[in-house]
PDB file of C-alpha atoms in Angstrom:
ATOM      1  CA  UNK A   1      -8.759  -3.603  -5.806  1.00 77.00           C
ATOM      2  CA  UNK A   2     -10.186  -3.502  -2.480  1.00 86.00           C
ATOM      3  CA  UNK A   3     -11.501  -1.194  -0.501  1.00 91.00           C
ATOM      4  CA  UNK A   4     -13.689   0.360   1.991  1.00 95.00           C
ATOM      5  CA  UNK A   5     -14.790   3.347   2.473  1.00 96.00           C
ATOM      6  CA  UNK A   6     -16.489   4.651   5.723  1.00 97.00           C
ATOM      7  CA  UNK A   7     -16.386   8.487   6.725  1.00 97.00           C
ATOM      8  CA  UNK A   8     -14.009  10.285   8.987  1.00 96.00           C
ATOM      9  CA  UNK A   9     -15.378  11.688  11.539  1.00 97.00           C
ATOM     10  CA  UNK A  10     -19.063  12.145  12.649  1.00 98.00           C
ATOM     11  CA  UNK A  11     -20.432  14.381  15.793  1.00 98.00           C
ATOM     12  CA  UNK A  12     -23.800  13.457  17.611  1.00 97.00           C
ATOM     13  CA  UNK A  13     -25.584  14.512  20.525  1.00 97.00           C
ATOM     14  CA  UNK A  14     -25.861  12.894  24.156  1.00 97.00           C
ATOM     15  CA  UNK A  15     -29.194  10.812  24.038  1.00 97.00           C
ATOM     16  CA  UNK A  16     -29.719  10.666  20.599  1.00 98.00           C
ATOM     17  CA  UNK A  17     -29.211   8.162  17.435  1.00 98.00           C
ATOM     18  CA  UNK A  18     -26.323   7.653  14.777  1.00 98.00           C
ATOM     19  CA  UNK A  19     -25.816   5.567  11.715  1.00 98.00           C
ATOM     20  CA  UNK A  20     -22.212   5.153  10.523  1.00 98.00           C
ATOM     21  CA  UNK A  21     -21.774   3.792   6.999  1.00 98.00           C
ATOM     22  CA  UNK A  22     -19.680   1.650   5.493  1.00 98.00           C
ATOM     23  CA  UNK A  23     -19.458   0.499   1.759  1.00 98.00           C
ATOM     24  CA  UNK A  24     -17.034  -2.245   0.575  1.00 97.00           C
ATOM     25  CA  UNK A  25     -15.522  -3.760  -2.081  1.00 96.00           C
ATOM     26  CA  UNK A  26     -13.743  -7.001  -1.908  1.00 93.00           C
ATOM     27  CA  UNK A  27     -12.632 -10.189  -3.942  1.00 90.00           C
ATOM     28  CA  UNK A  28     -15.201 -12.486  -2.320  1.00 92.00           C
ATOM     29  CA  UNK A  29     -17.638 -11.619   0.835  1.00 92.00           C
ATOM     30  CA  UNK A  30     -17.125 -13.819   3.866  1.00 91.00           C
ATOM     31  CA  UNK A  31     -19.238 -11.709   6.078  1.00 93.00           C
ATOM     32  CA  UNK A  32     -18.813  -7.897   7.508  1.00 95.00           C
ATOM     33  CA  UNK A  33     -17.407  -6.772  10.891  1.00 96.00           C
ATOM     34  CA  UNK A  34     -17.764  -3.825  13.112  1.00 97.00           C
ATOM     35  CA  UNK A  35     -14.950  -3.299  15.614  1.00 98.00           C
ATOM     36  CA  UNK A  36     -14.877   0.127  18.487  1.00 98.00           C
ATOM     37  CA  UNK A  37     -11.533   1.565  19.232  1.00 97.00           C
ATOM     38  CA  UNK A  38     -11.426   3.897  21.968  1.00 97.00           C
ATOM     39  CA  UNK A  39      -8.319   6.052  22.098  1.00 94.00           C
ATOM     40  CA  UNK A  40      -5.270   4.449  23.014  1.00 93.00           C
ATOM     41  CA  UNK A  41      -7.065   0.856  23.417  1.00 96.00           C
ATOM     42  CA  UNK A  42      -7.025  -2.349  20.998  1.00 96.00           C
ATOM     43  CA  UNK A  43     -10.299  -2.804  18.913  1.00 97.00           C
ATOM     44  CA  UNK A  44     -13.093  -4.745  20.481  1.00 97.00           C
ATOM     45  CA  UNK A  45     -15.680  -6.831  18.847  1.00 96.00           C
ATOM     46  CA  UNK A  46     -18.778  -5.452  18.158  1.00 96.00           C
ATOM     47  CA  UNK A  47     -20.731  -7.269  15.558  1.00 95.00           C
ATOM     48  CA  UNK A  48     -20.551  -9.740  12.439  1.00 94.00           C
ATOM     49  CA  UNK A  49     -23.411  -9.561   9.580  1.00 95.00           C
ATOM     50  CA  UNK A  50     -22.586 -12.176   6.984  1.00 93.00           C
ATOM     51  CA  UNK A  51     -26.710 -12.717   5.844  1.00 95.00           C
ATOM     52  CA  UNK A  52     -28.574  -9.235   4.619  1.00 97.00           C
ATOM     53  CA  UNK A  53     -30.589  -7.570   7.287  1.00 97.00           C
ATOM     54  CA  UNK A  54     -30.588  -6.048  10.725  1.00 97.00           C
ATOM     55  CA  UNK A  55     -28.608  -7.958  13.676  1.00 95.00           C
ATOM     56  CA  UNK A  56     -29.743  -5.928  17.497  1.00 94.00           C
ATOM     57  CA  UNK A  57     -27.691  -5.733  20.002  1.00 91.00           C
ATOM     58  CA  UNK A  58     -28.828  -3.752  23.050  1.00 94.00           C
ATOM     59  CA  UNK A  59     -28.188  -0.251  22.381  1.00 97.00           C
ATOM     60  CA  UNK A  60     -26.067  -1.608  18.814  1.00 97.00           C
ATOM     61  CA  UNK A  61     -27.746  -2.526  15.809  1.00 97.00           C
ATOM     62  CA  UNK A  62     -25.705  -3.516  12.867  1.00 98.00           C
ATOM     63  CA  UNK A  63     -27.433  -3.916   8.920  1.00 98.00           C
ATOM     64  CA  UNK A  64     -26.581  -5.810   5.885  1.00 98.00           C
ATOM     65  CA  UNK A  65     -26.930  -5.295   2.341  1.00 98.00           C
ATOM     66  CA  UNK A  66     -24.775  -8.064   0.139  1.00 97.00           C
ATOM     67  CA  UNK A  67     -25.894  -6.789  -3.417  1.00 96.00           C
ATOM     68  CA  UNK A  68     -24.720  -3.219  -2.019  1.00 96.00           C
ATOM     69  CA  UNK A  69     -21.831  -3.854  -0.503  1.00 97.00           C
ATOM     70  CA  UNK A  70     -23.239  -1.511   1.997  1.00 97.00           C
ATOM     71  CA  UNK A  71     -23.527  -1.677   5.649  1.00 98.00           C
ATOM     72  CA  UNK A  72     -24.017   0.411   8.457  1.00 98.00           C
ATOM     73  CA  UNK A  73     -23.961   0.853  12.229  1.00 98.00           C
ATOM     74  CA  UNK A  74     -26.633   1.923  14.852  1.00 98.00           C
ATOM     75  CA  UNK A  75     -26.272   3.638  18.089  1.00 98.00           C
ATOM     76  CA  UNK A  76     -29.051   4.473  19.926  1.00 97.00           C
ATOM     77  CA  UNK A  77     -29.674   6.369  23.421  1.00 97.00           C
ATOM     78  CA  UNK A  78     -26.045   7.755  22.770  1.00 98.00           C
ATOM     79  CA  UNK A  79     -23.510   7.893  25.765  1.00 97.00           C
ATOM     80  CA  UNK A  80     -20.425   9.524  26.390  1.00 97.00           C
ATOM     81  CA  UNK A  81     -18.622   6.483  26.594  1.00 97.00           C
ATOM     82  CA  UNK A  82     -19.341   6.050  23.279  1.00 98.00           C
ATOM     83  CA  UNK A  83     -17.053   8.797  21.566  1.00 98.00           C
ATOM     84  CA  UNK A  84     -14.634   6.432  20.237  1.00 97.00           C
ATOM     85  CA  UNK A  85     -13.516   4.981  17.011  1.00 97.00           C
ATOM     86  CA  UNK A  86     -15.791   2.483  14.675  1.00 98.00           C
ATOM     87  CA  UNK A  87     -13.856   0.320  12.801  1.00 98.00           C
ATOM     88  CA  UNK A  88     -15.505  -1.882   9.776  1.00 97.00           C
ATOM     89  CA  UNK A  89     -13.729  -4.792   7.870  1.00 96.00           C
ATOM     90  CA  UNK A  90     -15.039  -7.224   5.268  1.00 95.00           C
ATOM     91  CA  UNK A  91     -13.550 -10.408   5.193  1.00 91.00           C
ATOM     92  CA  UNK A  92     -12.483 -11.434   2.021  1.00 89.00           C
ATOM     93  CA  UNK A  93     -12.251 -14.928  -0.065  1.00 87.00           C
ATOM     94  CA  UNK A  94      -9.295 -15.959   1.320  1.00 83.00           C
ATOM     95  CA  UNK A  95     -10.825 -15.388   4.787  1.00 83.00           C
ATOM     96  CA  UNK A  96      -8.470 -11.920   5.109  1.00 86.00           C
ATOM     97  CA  UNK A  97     -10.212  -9.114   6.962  1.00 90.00           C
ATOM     98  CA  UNK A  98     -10.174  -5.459   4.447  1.00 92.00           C
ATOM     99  CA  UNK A  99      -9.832  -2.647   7.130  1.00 94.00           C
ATOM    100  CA  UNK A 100     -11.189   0.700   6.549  1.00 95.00           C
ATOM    101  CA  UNK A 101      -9.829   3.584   8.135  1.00 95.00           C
ATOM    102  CA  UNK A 102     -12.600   3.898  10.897  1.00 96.00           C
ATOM    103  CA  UNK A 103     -15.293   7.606  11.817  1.00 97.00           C
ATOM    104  CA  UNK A 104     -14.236   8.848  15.040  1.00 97.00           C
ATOM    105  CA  UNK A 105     -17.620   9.835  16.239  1.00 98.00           C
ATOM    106  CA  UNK A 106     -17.205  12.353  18.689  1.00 98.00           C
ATOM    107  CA  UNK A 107     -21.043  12.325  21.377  1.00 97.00           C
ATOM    108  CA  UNK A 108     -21.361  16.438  22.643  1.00 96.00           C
ATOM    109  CA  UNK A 109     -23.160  16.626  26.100  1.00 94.00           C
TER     110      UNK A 109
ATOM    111  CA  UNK B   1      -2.700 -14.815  31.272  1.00 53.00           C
ATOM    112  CA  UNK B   2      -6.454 -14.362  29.598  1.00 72.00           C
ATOM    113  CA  UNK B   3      -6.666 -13.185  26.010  1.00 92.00           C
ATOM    114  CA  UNK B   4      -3.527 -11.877  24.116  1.00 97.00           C
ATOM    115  CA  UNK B   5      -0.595 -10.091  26.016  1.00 97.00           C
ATOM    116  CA  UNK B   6       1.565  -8.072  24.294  1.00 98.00           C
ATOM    117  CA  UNK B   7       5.171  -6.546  25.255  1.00 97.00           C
ATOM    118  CA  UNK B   8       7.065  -4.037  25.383  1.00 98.00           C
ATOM    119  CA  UNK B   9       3.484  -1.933  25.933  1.00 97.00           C
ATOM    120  CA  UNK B  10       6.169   0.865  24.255  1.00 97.00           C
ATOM    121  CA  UNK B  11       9.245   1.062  23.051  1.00 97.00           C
ATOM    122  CA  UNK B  12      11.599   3.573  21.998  1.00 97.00           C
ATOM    123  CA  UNK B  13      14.094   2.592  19.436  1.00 96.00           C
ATOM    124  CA  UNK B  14      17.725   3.240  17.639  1.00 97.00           C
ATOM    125  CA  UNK B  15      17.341   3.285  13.759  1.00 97.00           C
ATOM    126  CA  UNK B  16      19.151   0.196  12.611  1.00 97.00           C
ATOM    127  CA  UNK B  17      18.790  -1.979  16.242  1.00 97.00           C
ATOM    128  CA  UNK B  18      16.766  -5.311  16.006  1.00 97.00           C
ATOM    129  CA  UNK B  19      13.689  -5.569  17.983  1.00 97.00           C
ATOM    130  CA  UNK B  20      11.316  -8.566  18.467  1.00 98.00           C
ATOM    131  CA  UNK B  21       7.904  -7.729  19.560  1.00 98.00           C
ATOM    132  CA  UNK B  22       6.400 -10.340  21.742  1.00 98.00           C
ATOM    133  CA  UNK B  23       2.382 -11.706  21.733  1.00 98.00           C
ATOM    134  CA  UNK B  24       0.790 -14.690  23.644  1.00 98.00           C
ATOM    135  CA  UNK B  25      -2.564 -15.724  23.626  1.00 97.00           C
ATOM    136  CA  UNK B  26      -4.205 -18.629  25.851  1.00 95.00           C
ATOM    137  CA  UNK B  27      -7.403 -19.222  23.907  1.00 94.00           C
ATOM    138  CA  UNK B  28      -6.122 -21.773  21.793  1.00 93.00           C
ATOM    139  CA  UNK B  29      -6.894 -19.622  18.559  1.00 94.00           C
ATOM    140  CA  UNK B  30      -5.603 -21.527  15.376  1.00 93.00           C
ATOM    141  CA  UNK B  31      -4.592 -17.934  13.935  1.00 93.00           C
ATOM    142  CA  UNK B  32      -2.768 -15.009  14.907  1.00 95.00           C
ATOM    143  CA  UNK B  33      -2.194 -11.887  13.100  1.00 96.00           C
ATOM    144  CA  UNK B  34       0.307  -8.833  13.092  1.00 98.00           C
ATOM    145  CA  UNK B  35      -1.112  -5.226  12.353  1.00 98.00           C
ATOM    146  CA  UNK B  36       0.303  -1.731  12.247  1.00 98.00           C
ATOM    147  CA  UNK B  37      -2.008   1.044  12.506  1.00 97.00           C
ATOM    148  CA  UNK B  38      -0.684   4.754  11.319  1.00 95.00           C
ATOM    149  CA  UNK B  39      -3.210   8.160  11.843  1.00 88.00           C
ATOM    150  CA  UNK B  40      -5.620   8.002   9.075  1.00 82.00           C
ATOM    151  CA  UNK B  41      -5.454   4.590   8.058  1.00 86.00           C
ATOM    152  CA  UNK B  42      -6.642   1.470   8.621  1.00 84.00           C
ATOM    153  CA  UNK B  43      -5.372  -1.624  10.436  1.00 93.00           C
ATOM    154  CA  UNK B  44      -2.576  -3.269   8.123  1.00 95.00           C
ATOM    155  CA  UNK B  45      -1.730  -6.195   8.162  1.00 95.00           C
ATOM    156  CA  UNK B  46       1.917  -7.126   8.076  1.00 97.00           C
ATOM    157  CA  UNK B  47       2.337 -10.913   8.598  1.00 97.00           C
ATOM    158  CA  UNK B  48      -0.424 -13.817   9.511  1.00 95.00           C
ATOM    159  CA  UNK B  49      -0.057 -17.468  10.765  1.00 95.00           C
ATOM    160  CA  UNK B  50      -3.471 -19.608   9.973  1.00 91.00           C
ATOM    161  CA  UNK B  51      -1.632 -22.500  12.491  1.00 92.00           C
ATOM    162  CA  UNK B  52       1.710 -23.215  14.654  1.00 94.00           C
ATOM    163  CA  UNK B  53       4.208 -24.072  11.825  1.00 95.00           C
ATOM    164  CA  UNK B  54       2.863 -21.947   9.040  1.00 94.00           C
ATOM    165  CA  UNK B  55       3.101 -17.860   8.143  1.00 96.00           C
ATOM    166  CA  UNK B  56       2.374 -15.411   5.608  1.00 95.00           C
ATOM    167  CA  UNK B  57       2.510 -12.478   4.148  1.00 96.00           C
ATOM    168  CA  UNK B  58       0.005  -9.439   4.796  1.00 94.00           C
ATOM    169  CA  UNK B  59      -0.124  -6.589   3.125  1.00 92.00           C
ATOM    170  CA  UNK B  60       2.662  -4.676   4.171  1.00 96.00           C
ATOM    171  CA  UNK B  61       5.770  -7.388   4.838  1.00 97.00           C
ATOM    172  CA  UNK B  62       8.777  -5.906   4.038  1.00 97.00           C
ATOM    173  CA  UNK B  63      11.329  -5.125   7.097  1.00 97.00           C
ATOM    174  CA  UNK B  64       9.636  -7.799   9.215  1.00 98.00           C
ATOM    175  CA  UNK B  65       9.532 -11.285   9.860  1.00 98.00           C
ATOM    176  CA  UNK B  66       7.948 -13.557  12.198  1.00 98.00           C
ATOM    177  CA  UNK B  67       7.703 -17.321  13.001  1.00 97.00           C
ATOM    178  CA  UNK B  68       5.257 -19.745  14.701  1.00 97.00           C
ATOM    179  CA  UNK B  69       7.181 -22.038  16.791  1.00 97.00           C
ATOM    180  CA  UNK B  70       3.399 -23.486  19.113  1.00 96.00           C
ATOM    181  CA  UNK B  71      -0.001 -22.340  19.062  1.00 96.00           C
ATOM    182  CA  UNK B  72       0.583 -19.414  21.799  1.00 97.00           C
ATOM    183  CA  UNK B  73       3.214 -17.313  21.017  1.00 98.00           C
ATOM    184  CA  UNK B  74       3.534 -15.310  17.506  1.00 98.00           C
ATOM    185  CA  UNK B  75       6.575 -13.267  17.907  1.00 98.00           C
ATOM    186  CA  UNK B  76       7.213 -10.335  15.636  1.00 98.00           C
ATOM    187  CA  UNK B  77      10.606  -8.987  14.479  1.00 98.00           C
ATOM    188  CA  UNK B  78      11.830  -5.811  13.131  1.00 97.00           C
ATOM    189  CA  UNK B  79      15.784  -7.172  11.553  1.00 95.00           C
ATOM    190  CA  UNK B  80      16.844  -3.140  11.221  1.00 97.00           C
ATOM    191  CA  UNK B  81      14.499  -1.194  11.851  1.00 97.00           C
ATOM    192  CA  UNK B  82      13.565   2.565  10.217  1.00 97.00           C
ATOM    193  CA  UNK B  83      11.706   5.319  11.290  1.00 97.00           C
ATOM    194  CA  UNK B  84       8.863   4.815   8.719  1.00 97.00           C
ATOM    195  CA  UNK B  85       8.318   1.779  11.403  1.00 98.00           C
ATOM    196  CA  UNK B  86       7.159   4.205  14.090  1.00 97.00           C
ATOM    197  CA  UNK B  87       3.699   2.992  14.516  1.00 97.00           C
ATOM    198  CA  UNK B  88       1.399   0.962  16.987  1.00 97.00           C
ATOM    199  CA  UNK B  89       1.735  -2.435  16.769  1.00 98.00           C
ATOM    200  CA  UNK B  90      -1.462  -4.739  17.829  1.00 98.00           C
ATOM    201  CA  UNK B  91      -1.589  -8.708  17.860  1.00 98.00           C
ATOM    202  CA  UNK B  92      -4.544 -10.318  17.052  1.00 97.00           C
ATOM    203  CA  UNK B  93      -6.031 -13.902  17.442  1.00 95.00           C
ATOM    204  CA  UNK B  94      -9.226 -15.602  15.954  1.00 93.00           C
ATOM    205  CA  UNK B  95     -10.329 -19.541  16.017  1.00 91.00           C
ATOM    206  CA  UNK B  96     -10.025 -19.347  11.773  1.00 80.00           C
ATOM    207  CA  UNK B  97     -12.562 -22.045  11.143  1.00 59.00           C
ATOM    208  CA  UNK B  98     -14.665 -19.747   8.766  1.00 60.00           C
ATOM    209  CA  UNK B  99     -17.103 -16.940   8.898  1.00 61.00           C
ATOM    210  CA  UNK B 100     -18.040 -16.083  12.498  1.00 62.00           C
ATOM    211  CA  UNK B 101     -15.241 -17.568  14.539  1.00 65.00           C
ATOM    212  CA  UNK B 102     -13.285 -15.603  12.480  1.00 81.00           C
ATOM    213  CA  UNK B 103     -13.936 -12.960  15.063  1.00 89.00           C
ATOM    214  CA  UNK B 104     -10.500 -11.193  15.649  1.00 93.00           C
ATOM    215  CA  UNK B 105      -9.605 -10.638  19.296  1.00 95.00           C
ATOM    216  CA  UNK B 106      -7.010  -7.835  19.662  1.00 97.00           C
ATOM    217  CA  UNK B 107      -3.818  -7.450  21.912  1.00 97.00           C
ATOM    218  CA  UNK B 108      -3.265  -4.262  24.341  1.00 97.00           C
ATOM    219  CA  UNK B 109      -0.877  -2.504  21.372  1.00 97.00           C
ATOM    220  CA  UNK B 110       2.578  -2.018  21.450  1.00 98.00           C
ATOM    221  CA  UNK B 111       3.940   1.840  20.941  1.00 97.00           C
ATOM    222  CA  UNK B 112       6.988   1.651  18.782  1.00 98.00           C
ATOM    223  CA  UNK B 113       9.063   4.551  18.159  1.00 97.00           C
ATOM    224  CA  UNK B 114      12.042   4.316  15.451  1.00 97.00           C
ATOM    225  CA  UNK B 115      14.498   7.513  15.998  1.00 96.00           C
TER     226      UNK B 115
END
């Protein structure tokens, strides 16, 4: 079947750094998404890795490893605006996107 | 209108009434996608349209249907509808030619509760 798996919740610091990890397991690999959810709002966009490696964004930094199924997400120089939900999805094959259930990370002042 | 608009932004709802859930987008996105999302699980996907004239079936179909008259509007319809249906309803849109512009843009949400 397919599935990912990415934890629940996770609780960092104003100012500092956090990795949230996602491993996946789909029929096909047609690249790996990274979505935010604040409470109460509609996902946004936050990255796409489809190639292994590290893709920087400003503060976000998003990494790639194809042979295991792994990815994860980087936030650095934490904010408060930045408690919210991080969503990842692998798109599958057939071009579906595989949802996990998203790590509330929760940034303490 | 810019981006996807949803409505009713909530609704509160009779077991057994029909409700249609509305969603326009003006980006010209090939494909448009229905998704519930419950506490402690992920986006689901209930139906999908890959262009105006065609649908699908997500993973969780049953007790909805929608249609895809044009490229815009992507309406979604509850025929009777149960309290197991009580979720938040978002509307997505992407450009669906393969691997990056497959970038899903989401809708504002739409609060349905089923009494």
């Amino acid at each position: 079947g397919q599935n990912i798996d990415q934890p629940t919740e996770m609780t960092a610091t104003e100012g500092a750094i956090v990795q949230i990890n996602c491993t996946y397991q789909t029929s096909g690999f047609n690249g790996l998404f990274w979505y935010q959810q604040h409470a109460g709002e509609a996902p946004t966009f936050l990255s796409y890795n489809v190639l292994d490696g590290l893709e920087e964004k400003g503060r976000f930094s998003s990494f790639l490893s194809r042979s295991k199924g792994y990815s994860y997400l980087l936030l650095k120089e934490l904010q408060m605006k930045d408690s919210a939900s991080y969503l990842c999805a692998a798109l599958d094959s057939n071009y579906q996107l595989i949802w996990g259930a998203g790590t509330k990370l929760i940034i303490k002042p | 209108i810019a981006g996807i608009t949803q409505a009713p932004t909530s609704q509160i709802l009779a077991a057994g009434r029909r409700m249609t859930l509305r969603c326009t987008q003006d980006m010209r996105h090939n494909a448009m996608y229905w998704y519930r999302q419950d506490l402690g699980l992920g986006l689901r996907l209930i139906h999908y349209s890959n262009t105006a004239g065609t649908t699908g079936k997500g993973e969780v179909p049953d007790g909805y249907s929608v249609s895809r008259a044009n490229t815009d509007d992507f309406p979604l319809t509850l025929a009777s509808a149960v309290p197991s249906q009580t979720s938040v309803y978002f509307c997505a849109s992407s450009l669906r030619a393969g691997g990056s512009t497959d970038t899903q843009y989401f809708g504002p949400g739409t609060r349905l509760t089923v009494l």
